[in-house]
Amino acid sequence: SGLCGCCWALRPRYKRLVDNIFPEDPEDGLVKANMEKLTFFALSAPEKLDRIAAYLSERLTRELNRHRYGYVCIALEALEQLLLACHCQSINLLVESFLSTLRLLLEADRPQLHILATNSFVKFANIEEDTPSYHRSYDFFVSRFSEMCHSDHEDTDVQNKIRVSGIRGLQGVVRKTVDDELQVNIWEPRHMEQIVPALLVNLQEHTHTSSESPAEQTEVCFRELLGRAAYGHINNAIRPVLMHLDTHGLWEGRSFAVQCFQIIMYSIQSQHSHLVIQQLLGHLDANSRSPASVRAGIVEVLSGAAVIEATGSVGPTVLEVFNTLLRQLRQSVDYELTGYYDNAGKLKTSSTEEKTLQDAVIKTIGSFANRLPVYQRSEVMLFIMGKIPVPGIYPALGSPNGGFEGSRMIQVMLLKSLLQVSLSSNLLTALPSSFLEPLLSFTLMEDPDIRLLVLSILTSLIDRHRNSLCRFSIRRNVHLMCVSVQHAQRLYRHVYLACREESSGRSHYQALFTLLAVLSVELANEEVVVDLIRLVLALQELALSNQECLSVFNRCGVHAVCAAFFNLLSQLNLPPPLHLHVTQVIERRQKDAPHLLPEDALSDKPRLPGQLKVEEVLLFVPSKICEALTGSSYSAHAERLNTAYTPQLTGTHTLSRSTHCVSAD
């Protein structure tokens, strides 16, 4: 052995070939001609590949210990070229030496060597191997590359380079292992809990300044990781994201959490998106005792995820989604009333914070509803209605501990949720009477907020063509649209009863007109038009009656609704004499009684008389309207105008005002 060590010519050929690739001056780089000879020898004698690799690794280690980094680079380049050239069964022996060498470089204390080793690993990761690889471990590389992603080097440029290298290294590990069943399972929690936080830290702390910025590289890597996740891997990939956002308090900022889940939802396979929704819902439940800002942040993320989610992929968990969100509303009402978000009464919350959360939940309910087909939206509306305490019909289901006020707040919150679902599309014809009757009973509530919500819901359910977007005023050129609906008579009764409410304000009269207008446009056939005329004439009589305890404002509001309705109706291709009569009344009001028109009576600062006296010339006259319709297509129904409209009251319409909310059990 001593002789072989002293006499170079007696050394094994593979060692001589390896030695020949190193120049006298490392600045000259790898001797390419000799490298070609070494490669040819390795391909001709693959059984020597493991020895070649071992000797190259030995040379690299020796040069590294001597701090001769130029030769280190040359040795590593030689290993890379051999890897690219050799796709034979012996490549596994070469790979083991190669990975051992990279581990050595990554353990050194020079950032340049870390970057060098990472670049080499990325090249290796892009090689498609022809032979199976057994017992190969990448645990060290996952750990080391993740650590590099957290680099806090004092030099910012060096820090960024190290972090980018770490991110690219993790990307290489994913590429090398994710599709190979013989490799380490990169989706195991122990690996995901290192990889995901390492990526999120860089996504959070850096901006997209260039293609080489940590944030840019991170997003590319994160998207690739998620895009490769199969059904069984989604939860393991998402859980560390939730943990990271919890640990660093990133739900409250919202923007970063929303950004994360936008990347997630757009990157995963669309059929798996419901798994992300389930994870978020579970996390929301787990944070029921967290501050309102945290809960609102999670709900905001849910809302954004719902918009991106593939249509119909909520699947069998539809009611679970809405049940969770409604449960959050109820809990929030409890917290708002008590002022604390824990059972011990130590952690304070404010009404403002809880209302912000409630608004976010209601918005999210609408986001989910928009992704559902009509039949599922109908089921959701029935489900929500079943949760609302309705006097005399439904008990207070799971009412909070806030008693009377708590039940009222729950009613408002759930009706707002119902409104969000109803905005999706026309649903009234798909809903049974068991839904409509409880809903209409809310028009009798003493609480004006509840009545206004119900009017908005009814309008939304009927308004297929979004005609309600028009302003409450005297408008022209409205086109006829004919649709039929089952529940018109019930609606008429409740419109009449709603106009008898003393606590109605400007918004209520605007909502009442909008509902009448939508009924006119959406259900415009001869019979419906005559029924609506009878109803509005009855409202006019209601405003004139001394038996009703209505204020001057209320009476002017009802007269304004009647005027706006008749003006709209006169333009729906009705006989010209009707249009003439309506125009004459409106012009006379504009001249002598502007307080009977919506522009004045329902303005921000209405100018109302002290006592209301309405001359006959200012009224819409039933006999003139009947005469105007005679001789037209409305003739068959016009005689009914001679019979005054009287609503038939049922049990639900005569509820005592003292039961307008159900007390908590």
XYZ file of C-alpha atoms in Angstrom:
665
model
C 0.000 0.000 0.000
C 2.870 2.304 0.651
C 4.184 1.655 -2.842
C 0.793 2.507 -4.394
C 0.651 5.688 -2.378
C 4.071 6.799 -3.555
C 3.893 5.768 -7.174
C 1.096 7.512 -9.017
C 1.329 5.191 -12.034
C 0.425 2.191 -9.912
C -2.764 3.770 -8.555
C -6.103 2.353 -9.806
C -7.189 3.778 -13.121
C -10.398 5.320 -11.782
C -8.370 7.288 -9.225
C -5.972 8.538 -11.870
C -8.918 9.592 -14.044
C -10.460 11.431 -11.115
C -7.192 13.167 -10.233
C -6.737 14.280 -13.834
C -9.912 16.381 -13.808
C -8.382 18.758 -11.229
C -6.220 21.551 -12.759
C -3.136 22.973 -11.122
C -4.943 26.269 -10.638
C -8.569 25.902 -9.439
C -9.402 29.162 -11.222
C -9.051 27.238 -14.499
C -12.041 25.078 -13.592
C -12.739 21.471 -14.408
C -10.482 19.905 -17.103
C -13.210 19.082 -19.600
C -11.223 16.650 -21.775
C -10.273 14.566 -18.765
C -13.837 14.739 -17.449
C -15.030 13.221 -20.724
C -12.550 10.364 -20.230
C -13.780 9.793 -16.689
C -17.399 9.776 -17.859
C -16.653 7.312 -20.665
C -14.866 5.014 -18.180
C -17.812 5.180 -15.762
C -20.264 4.286 -18.533
C -18.036 1.456 -19.757
C -17.478 0.007 -16.288
C -20.576 0.866 -14.217
C -19.457 -1.523 -11.478
C -16.710 1.003 -10.696
C -19.181 3.870 -10.308
C -19.460 3.518 -6.550
C -15.661 3.659 -6.180
C -15.426 6.701 -8.420
C -18.098 8.454 -6.382
C -16.483 7.510 -3.092
C -13.085 8.784 -4.234
C -14.551 12.047 -5.553
C -16.289 12.487 -2.223
C -13.020 11.808 -0.442
C -11.188 14.395 -2.549
C -13.935 16.940 -1.913
C -13.780 16.356 1.839
C -10.007 16.749 1.841
C -10.164 19.997 -0.109
C -12.943 21.258 2.138
C -10.877 20.627 5.251
C -7.995 22.512 3.649
C -10.332 25.408 2.771
C -9.484 24.998 -0.899
C -12.984 25.857 -2.049
C -12.134 26.097 -5.743
C -11.317 22.391 -5.815
C -14.478 21.694 -3.787
C -16.538 23.249 -6.566
C -14.698 21.194 -9.186
C -15.304 17.913 -7.321
C -19.005 18.726 -6.931
C -19.314 19.627 -10.605
C -17.764 16.275 -11.527
C -20.294 14.429 -9.373
C -23.116 16.336 -11.034
C -21.923 15.451 -14.528
C -21.617 11.781 -13.611
C -25.159 11.818 -12.247
C -26.488 13.342 -15.457
C -24.624 10.832 -17.619
C -25.199 7.590 -15.702
C -28.722 6.153 -15.721
C -27.771 2.583 -14.937
C -28.525 0.262 -12.036
C -25.411 1.394 -10.195
C -26.579 4.995 -9.999
C -27.925 4.399 -6.514
C -24.355 3.844 -5.291
C -23.314 7.112 -6.887
C -26.312 8.914 -5.378
C -25.460 7.833 -1.851
C -21.973 9.333 -2.121
C -23.396 12.429 -3.778
C -25.973 13.019 -1.029
C -23.366 12.419 1.671
C -21.212 15.070 0.049
C -24.100 17.534 -0.042
C -24.816 16.901 3.626
C -21.190 17.710 4.386
C -21.401 21.000 2.503
C -24.720 21.958 4.096
C -23.194 21.397 7.547
C -20.286 23.726 6.817
C -20.276 27.263 8.179
C -20.048 29.091 4.859
C -23.277 30.366 3.237
C -21.686 30.088 -0.211
C -21.286 26.341 0.289
C -24.896 26.031 1.385
C -26.013 27.741 -1.808
C -23.636 25.602 -3.877
C -24.950 22.385 -2.346
C -28.561 23.447 -2.783
C -28.067 24.253 -6.462
C -26.493 20.849 -6.919
C -29.384 19.147 -5.129
C -31.913 20.936 -7.360
C -30.100 19.626 -10.460
C -30.226 16.130 -8.995
C -33.933 16.495 -8.158
C -34.696 17.209 -11.812
C -33.077 13.950 -12.961
C -35.541 11.198 -13.787
C -34.014 7.967 -12.534
C -34.522 4.728 -14.460
C -34.093 2.406 -11.498
C -35.975 2.191 -8.182
C -34.280 3.666 -5.156
C -34.526 1.922 -1.804
C -33.620 3.122 1.676
C -32.797 6.631 0.549
C -33.513 9.265 3.186
C -34.196 12.957 2.654
C -35.028 13.800 6.265
C -31.801 15.758 6.698
C -32.460 17.813 3.581
C -36.024 18.679 4.621
C -34.732 19.844 7.978
C -31.713 21.733 6.622
C -33.520 23.454 3.762
C -36.331 24.484 6.129
C -33.723 25.929 8.469
C -32.181 27.894 5.602
C -35.612 29.397 4.901
C -35.449 30.959 8.378
C -31.962 32.439 7.883
C -31.300 35.608 9.860
C -27.883 36.422 8.398
C -26.831 39.971 9.200
C -26.251 40.792 5.535
C -29.684 41.204 3.930
C -28.513 40.188 0.453
C -26.846 37.056 1.784
C -29.902 36.303 3.908
C -32.175 36.508 0.876
C -29.884 34.264 -1.164
C -29.807 31.654 1.600
C -33.576 31.763 1.978
C -34.154 31.473 -1.767
C -31.783 28.497 -1.834
C -33.665 26.879 1.022
C -36.976 27.352 -0.772
C -35.573 25.910 -4.006
C -34.136 23.014 -2.013
C -37.544 22.217 -0.512
C -39.035 22.408 -3.981
C -36.436 19.895 -5.124
C -37.234 17.518 -2.252
C -40.923 17.664 -3.141
C -40.246 16.948 -6.803
C -37.938 14.066 -5.962
C -40.198 12.350 -3.481
C -43.832 13.156 -4.164
C -44.336 10.751 -7.073
C -42.047 7.950 -5.857
C -43.727 5.482 -3.497
C -40.322 4.098 -2.474
C -39.167 7.469 -1.154
C -39.887 9.081 2.183
C -43.520 10.211 2.511
C -43.137 13.966 2.284
C -46.784 14.415 3.342
C -46.244 13.066 6.839
C -47.040 15.659 9.536
C -43.411 15.747 10.751
C -42.286 16.924 7.315
C -45.220 19.226 6.596
C -44.724 20.927 9.965
C -41.236 21.916 8.840
C -41.875 22.712 5.178
C -45.096 24.747 5.383
C -44.035 27.202 8.127
C -40.707 27.726 6.348
C -42.589 28.765 3.228
C -45.148 30.917 5.024
C -42.479 32.891 6.882
C -40.995 34.020 3.586
C -44.377 34.665 2.021
C -45.222 36.854 4.998
C -41.972 38.758 5.500
C -41.035 39.597 1.925
C -42.621 41.300 -1.045
C -42.523 40.290 -4.710
C -39.645 42.560 -5.760
C -38.239 40.237 -8.416
C -38.314 36.664 -9.672
C -35.414 35.899 -7.307
C -37.114 37.298 -4.191
C -37.949 34.863 -1.379
C -41.657 35.648 -1.668
C -41.755 34.934 -5.398
C -39.878 31.660 -5.000
C -42.028 30.738 -2.013
C -45.291 31.166 -3.894
C -44.020 29.046 -6.777
C -42.943 26.304 -4.366
C -46.119 26.495 -2.282
C -48.334 26.238 -5.362
C -46.364 23.252 -6.669
C -46.556 21.504 -3.297
C -50.334 21.973 -3.061
C -50.898 21.095 -6.688
C -49.284 17.692 -6.114
C -51.363 16.933 -2.995
C -53.698 13.966 -3.344
C -56.995 13.597 -1.471
C -55.419 12.028 1.599
C -52.692 14.667 1.860
C -54.769 17.875 1.941
C -55.401 17.879 5.671
C -51.715 17.367 6.515
C -50.794 20.269 4.231
C -53.460 22.647 5.586
C -53.058 21.946 9.299
C -49.597 23.593 9.571
C -50.998 26.668 7.789
C -53.673 27.027 10.446
C -51.120 26.465 13.213
C -48.790 29.099 11.754
C -51.559 31.686 11.479
C -52.592 30.931 15.080
C -49.077 31.066 16.497
C -48.167 34.366 14.869
C -51.548 36.052 15.349
C -52.096 36.459 11.615
C -55.868 36.010 11.537
C -56.439 39.503 12.843
C -54.580 41.169 9.973
C -56.748 39.114 7.582
C -54.927 40.157 4.422
C -52.124 37.601 4.807
C -54.474 34.816 5.883
C -56.739 35.566 2.905
C -53.701 35.584 0.593
C -52.579 32.187 1.902
C -55.913 30.543 1.307
C -56.326 32.154 -2.092
C -53.082 30.445 -3.087
C -54.292 27.200 -1.540
C -57.711 27.227 -3.204
C -56.322 28.085 -6.628
C -53.507 25.519 -6.368
C -55.163 22.334 -5.120
C -57.166 20.089 -7.391
C -60.697 21.513 -7.583
C -62.386 18.313 -6.405
C -60.500 18.609 -3.109
C -61.539 22.169 -2.281
C -64.304 21.073 0.092
C -61.633 19.544 2.348
C -60.133 23.006 2.864
C -63.580 24.375 3.717
C -64.059 21.592 6.272
C -60.680 22.348 7.845
C -61.551 26.029 8.160
C -64.970 25.289 9.635
C -63.421 22.966 12.202
C -60.835 25.608 13.036
C -63.574 28.206 13.453
C -65.332 25.945 15.945
C -62.058 25.334 17.748
C -61.630 29.106 18.113
C -65.117 29.752 19.501
C -63.508 31.126 22.657
C -61.016 33.312 20.810
C -61.260 37.108 20.423
C -63.812 38.391 17.917
C -61.040 39.672 15.643
C -59.623 36.135 15.321
C -63.027 34.613 14.621
C -63.800 37.364 12.109
C -60.476 36.710 10.371
C -61.255 33.002 9.978
C -64.735 33.812 8.705
C -63.268 36.294 6.206
C -60.981 33.564 4.898
C -63.961 31.205 4.649
C -65.855 33.773 2.607
C -62.955 34.179 0.190
C -62.511 30.414 -0.088
C -66.215 29.951 -0.839
C -65.979 32.319 -3.812
C -63.096 30.317 -5.289
C -64.445 26.877 -4.474
C -65.559 24.676 -7.338
C -69.320 24.784 -7.889
C -71.114 22.017 -6.046
C -68.017 20.726 -4.281
C -69.455 21.593 -0.876
C -71.276 18.321 -1.471
C -72.929 16.546 1.447
C -71.582 19.054 3.977
C -73.879 21.914 2.880
C -75.960 22.018 6.044
C -72.855 21.475 8.159
C -71.400 24.659 6.668
C -74.465 26.739 7.437
C -75.013 25.131 10.823
C -71.489 26.073 11.872
C -71.909 29.653 10.678
C -75.290 30.050 12.368
C -73.834 28.631 15.567
C -71.146 31.299 15.425
C -73.848 33.962 15.100
C -75.648 32.689 18.173
C -72.449 32.534 20.201
C -71.527 36.037 19.097
C -74.890 37.346 20.275
C -74.252 35.707 23.656
C -70.831 37.321 23.861
C -72.194 40.724 22.832
C -74.853 40.622 25.528
C -72.542 39.428 28.318
C -69.497 41.458 27.248
C -67.215 38.405 27.564
C -66.156 35.668 25.158
C -65.351 33.078 27.827
C -67.438 31.266 30.421
C -65.368 32.581 33.288
C -66.202 36.228 32.561
C -62.561 37.305 32.332
C -61.951 37.891 28.629
C -63.790 41.021 27.525
C -65.268 41.724 24.113
C -67.071 44.750 22.718
C -70.313 45.190 20.828
C -68.388 46.721 17.911
C -66.068 43.720 17.611
C -68.922 41.235 17.766
C -70.970 43.158 15.200
C -67.974 43.101 12.857
C -67.869 39.328 13.259
C -71.615 39.015 12.727
C -71.429 41.022 9.500
C -68.577 38.796 8.311
C -70.569 35.627 9.080
C -73.650 36.912 7.244
C -71.515 37.876 4.238
C -69.980 34.404 4.252
C -73.404 32.770 4.348
C -74.196 34.698 1.166
C -70.905 33.625 -0.426
C -71.669 29.959 0.173
C -75.271 30.311 -0.973
C -74.153 31.783 -4.289
C -72.240 28.581 -5.058
C -75.254 26.314 -4.580
C -77.897 25.169 -7.070
C -81.445 26.448 -6.516
C -82.763 23.313 -4.824
C -79.988 23.427 -2.224
C -80.532 27.132 -1.610
C -84.185 26.342 -0.880
C -83.091 23.716 1.632
C -80.731 26.203 3.256
C -83.503 28.821 3.567
C -85.800 26.268 5.194
C -82.946 25.268 7.485
C -82.322 28.868 8.550
C -86.037 29.539 9.019
C -86.204 26.536 11.311
C -83.605 28.203 13.541
C -85.507 31.490 13.963
C -87.724 31.928 17.029
C -91.173 32.685 15.565
C -93.990 33.631 17.948
C -96.741 31.047 18.072
C -95.205 28.858 15.354
C -91.613 27.875 16.117
C -90.130 27.723 19.600
C -86.882 29.467 20.432
C -84.458 26.853 19.131
C -81.224 27.045 21.041
C -81.811 30.635 22.093
C -78.906 32.350 23.822
C -78.940 33.175 27.479
C -79.792 36.788 26.795
C -83.537 36.396 27.308
C -85.908 38.675 25.415
C -83.201 40.875 23.896
C -81.129 37.854 22.946
C -84.035 36.309 21.042
C -84.669 39.587 19.214
C -81.009 39.840 18.200
C -81.041 36.236 17.014
C -84.109 36.965 14.903
C -82.378 39.926 13.282
C -79.148 37.997 12.638
C -80.900 34.993 11.115
C -83.187 37.146 8.984
C -80.129 38.971 7.667
C -78.662 35.567 6.834
C -81.898 34.622 5.100
C -81.695 37.830 3.077
C -78.181 36.963 1.929
C -79.346 33.572 0.647
C -82.426 35.055 -1.006
C -80.277 37.491 -2.990
C -78.884 34.551 -4.996
C -81.882 34.135 -7.304
C -85.652 33.833 -7.483
C -86.684 31.114 -5.049
C -90.254 31.827 -3.986
C -91.856 29.251 -6.272
C -89.522 26.592 -4.853
C -90.463 27.300 -1.239
C -93.429 25.695 0.539
C -96.084 27.420 2.615
C -94.351 26.120 5.734
C -91.598 28.617 4.907
C -93.720 31.544 3.777
C -96.190 31.645 6.672
C -93.558 32.046 9.409
C -91.725 34.599 7.287
C -94.848 36.666 6.688
C -95.695 36.585 10.386
C -92.622 38.742 10.955
C -94.314 41.628 9.139
C -96.456 41.978 12.288
C -93.513 42.392 14.607
C -93.308 45.554 16.608
C -89.581 45.750 15.921
C -89.154 47.945 12.774
C -85.767 46.409 11.922
C -87.319 42.959 11.667
C -90.192 44.180 9.506
C -87.795 45.931 7.151
C -85.679 42.798 6.781
C -88.731 40.695 5.936
C -89.861 43.170 3.267
C -86.380 43.023 1.728
C -86.416 39.211 1.795
C -89.840 39.027 0.139
C -88.750 41.463 -2.568
C -85.577 39.521 -3.205
C -87.453 36.212 -3.492
C -89.853 37.615 -6.080
C -87.443 39.811 -8.022
C -86.098 37.539 -10.742
C -84.888 40.361 -12.975
C -83.425 42.628 -10.277
C -85.952 45.377 -10.931
C -85.685 46.398 -7.271
C -82.430 48.142 -8.123
C -84.464 51.093 -9.384
C -84.839 54.092 -7.092
C -87.974 54.893 -5.152
C -89.311 57.782 -7.202
C -91.553 58.688 -10.130
C -89.900 56.862 -13.055
C -90.671 56.320 -16.710
C -90.320 53.620 -19.370
C -90.696 50.439 -17.317
C -91.093 47.279 -19.424
C -93.611 44.535 -18.788
C -92.402 41.164 -17.578
C -94.944 38.404 -16.936
C -94.292 35.720 -14.326
C -96.715 33.837 -12.075
C -96.302 33.121 -8.388
C -98.304 31.020 -5.905
C -98.416 33.189 -2.844
C -99.703 36.565 -4.078
C -102.784 36.849 -1.845
C -100.760 36.220 1.304
C -98.330 38.907 0.247
C -101.137 41.416 -0.343
C -102.471 40.891 3.166
C -99.116 41.511 4.733
C -98.387 44.588 2.647
C -101.669 46.039 3.927
C -100.921 45.105 7.522
C -97.389 46.485 7.296
C -98.773 49.894 6.347
C -100.690 50.017 9.636
C -97.494 49.990 11.686
C -96.908 53.231 13.572
C -93.153 52.621 13.937
C -92.553 52.468 10.189
C -89.958 54.874 8.861
C -88.687 56.107 5.543
C -86.906 52.812 4.775
C -90.081 50.819 5.386
C -92.114 52.831 2.897
C -89.315 52.569 0.355
C -89.266 48.800 0.893
C -93.057 48.566 0.610
C -93.043 50.409 -2.697
C -90.182 48.258 -3.975
C -92.152 45.115 -3.106
C -95.275 46.443 -4.857
C -93.207 47.483 -7.867
C -91.581 44.079 -8.178
C -94.974 42.383 -7.862
C -96.293 44.640 -10.617
C -93.436 43.915 -12.975
C -92.838 40.252 -12.242
C -96.477 39.141 -11.915
C -98.085 41.511 -14.373
C -101.218 39.839 -15.750
C -104.722 41.316 -15.775
C -105.942 39.608 -12.604
C -102.832 40.475 -10.600
C -102.873 44.102 -11.744
C -106.498 44.536 -10.660
C -105.750 42.912 -7.291
C -102.816 45.258 -6.758
C -104.938 48.279 -7.663
C -107.564 47.184 -5.116
C -104.831 46.749 -2.509
C -103.328 50.200 -3.112
C -106.741 51.865 -3.074
C -107.313 50.172 0.285
C -103.976 51.616 1.470
C -105.147 55.051 0.375
C -108.312 54.611 2.465
C -106.160 53.437 5.346
C -104.169 56.687 5.214
C -107.421 58.691 5.218
C -109.091 56.776 8.052
C -109.395 58.389 11.461
C -109.655 54.984 13.108
C -105.959 54.243 12.640
C -103.528 55.828 15.092
C -101.075 56.859 12.415
C -98.963 60.009 12.547
C -98.937 62.623 9.798
C -95.641 61.198 8.629
C -97.105 57.673 8.417
C -100.111 58.865 6.476
C -97.974 60.891 4.063
C -95.695 57.875 3.649
C -98.620 55.638 2.665
C -99.953 58.284 0.233
C -96.447 58.529 -1.272
C -96.325 54.752 -1.767
C -99.705 54.850 -3.503
C -98.603 57.675 -5.808
C -95.380 55.969 -6.795
C -97.196 52.688 -7.401
C -99.911 54.175 -9.635
C -97.312 56.112 -11.597
C -95.398 52.884 -12.232
C -98.531 50.927 -13.060
C -99.796 53.526 -15.533
C -96.703 52.903 -17.668
C -97.051 49.120 -17.892
C -98.960 49.206 -21.191
C -102.229 49.962 -19.425
C -105.073 51.929 -21.132
C -104.277 55.618 -21.809
C -107.230 56.902 -19.708
C -105.628 55.383 -16.615
C -102.329 57.042 -17.429
C -104.167 60.366 -17.868
C -105.929 60.108 -14.493
C -102.727 59.204 -12.666
C -100.815 62.018 -14.337
C -103.485 64.560 -13.377
C -103.442 63.508 -9.702
C -99.644 63.550 -9.510
C -99.389 66.959 -11.195
C -101.990 68.377 -8.794
C -100.027 66.963 -5.839
C -96.788 68.441 -7.173
C -98.500 71.820 -7.249
C -100.612 71.804 -4.068
C -99.487 68.883 -1.867
C -95.886 67.762 -2.536
C -95.874 66.105 0.895
C -98.047 63.361 -0.640
C -95.309 62.389 -3.124
C -92.247 60.249 -2.309
C -89.671 62.863 -3.330
C -90.910 65.149 -0.557
C -92.665 62.948 2.013
C -89.776 60.476 2.267
C -86.843 62.829 1.827
C -84.161 63.307 4.469
C -85.963 66.387 5.767
C -89.645 66.089 4.819
C -91.812 69.220 5.005
C -95.059 67.952 6.519
C -98.181 69.867 7.544
C -99.258 70.004 11.168
C -102.598 68.405 10.298
C -103.198 66.343 7.200
C -106.213 67.173 5.043
C -106.428 65.565 1.624
C -108.907 66.941 -0.892
C -110.628 64.543 -3.266
C -108.855 66.054 -6.253
C -105.582 64.814 -4.773
C -106.799 61.210 -4.555
C -106.856 58.315 -6.986
C -110.564 57.668 -7.585
C -111.725 54.011 -7.845
C -114.618 54.825 -10.202
C -112.340 56.663 -12.638
C -109.816 53.845 -12.569
C -112.591 51.294 -13.183
C -113.905 53.387 -16.072
C -110.374 53.673 -17.518
C -109.976 49.897 -17.541
C -113.398 49.204 -19.073
C -113.213 48.281 -22.723
C -109.663 46.954 -22.445
C -108.238 43.510 -21.730
C -108.872 44.294 -18.059
C -112.648 44.510 -18.506
C -113.280 41.015 -17.163
C -111.724 41.950 -13.829
C -112.455 45.688 -13.660
C -115.804 45.248 -11.856
C -113.921 43.910 -8.843
C -112.640 47.452 -8.258
C -116.091 48.368 -7.011
C -115.568 46.007 -4.086
C -113.148 47.372 -1.514
C -110.184 45.200 -0.619
C -110.397 43.771 2.912
C -107.584 41.522 4.173
C -108.730 38.260 5.726
C -106.846 37.880 8.978
C -105.698 34.454 10.124
C -104.443 33.400 13.516
C -100.882 34.391 12.746
C -102.021 37.883 11.758
C -103.656 38.659 15.062
C -100.760 37.903 17.350
C -100.397 39.981 20.441
C -97.676 42.584 20.214
C -96.271 41.309 23.495
C -95.161 38.128 21.757
C -93.221 39.731 18.933
C -90.115 38.013 20.280
C -89.871 34.712 22.094
C -88.045 34.714 25.368
C -85.132 32.360 25.859
C -85.862 29.079 27.582
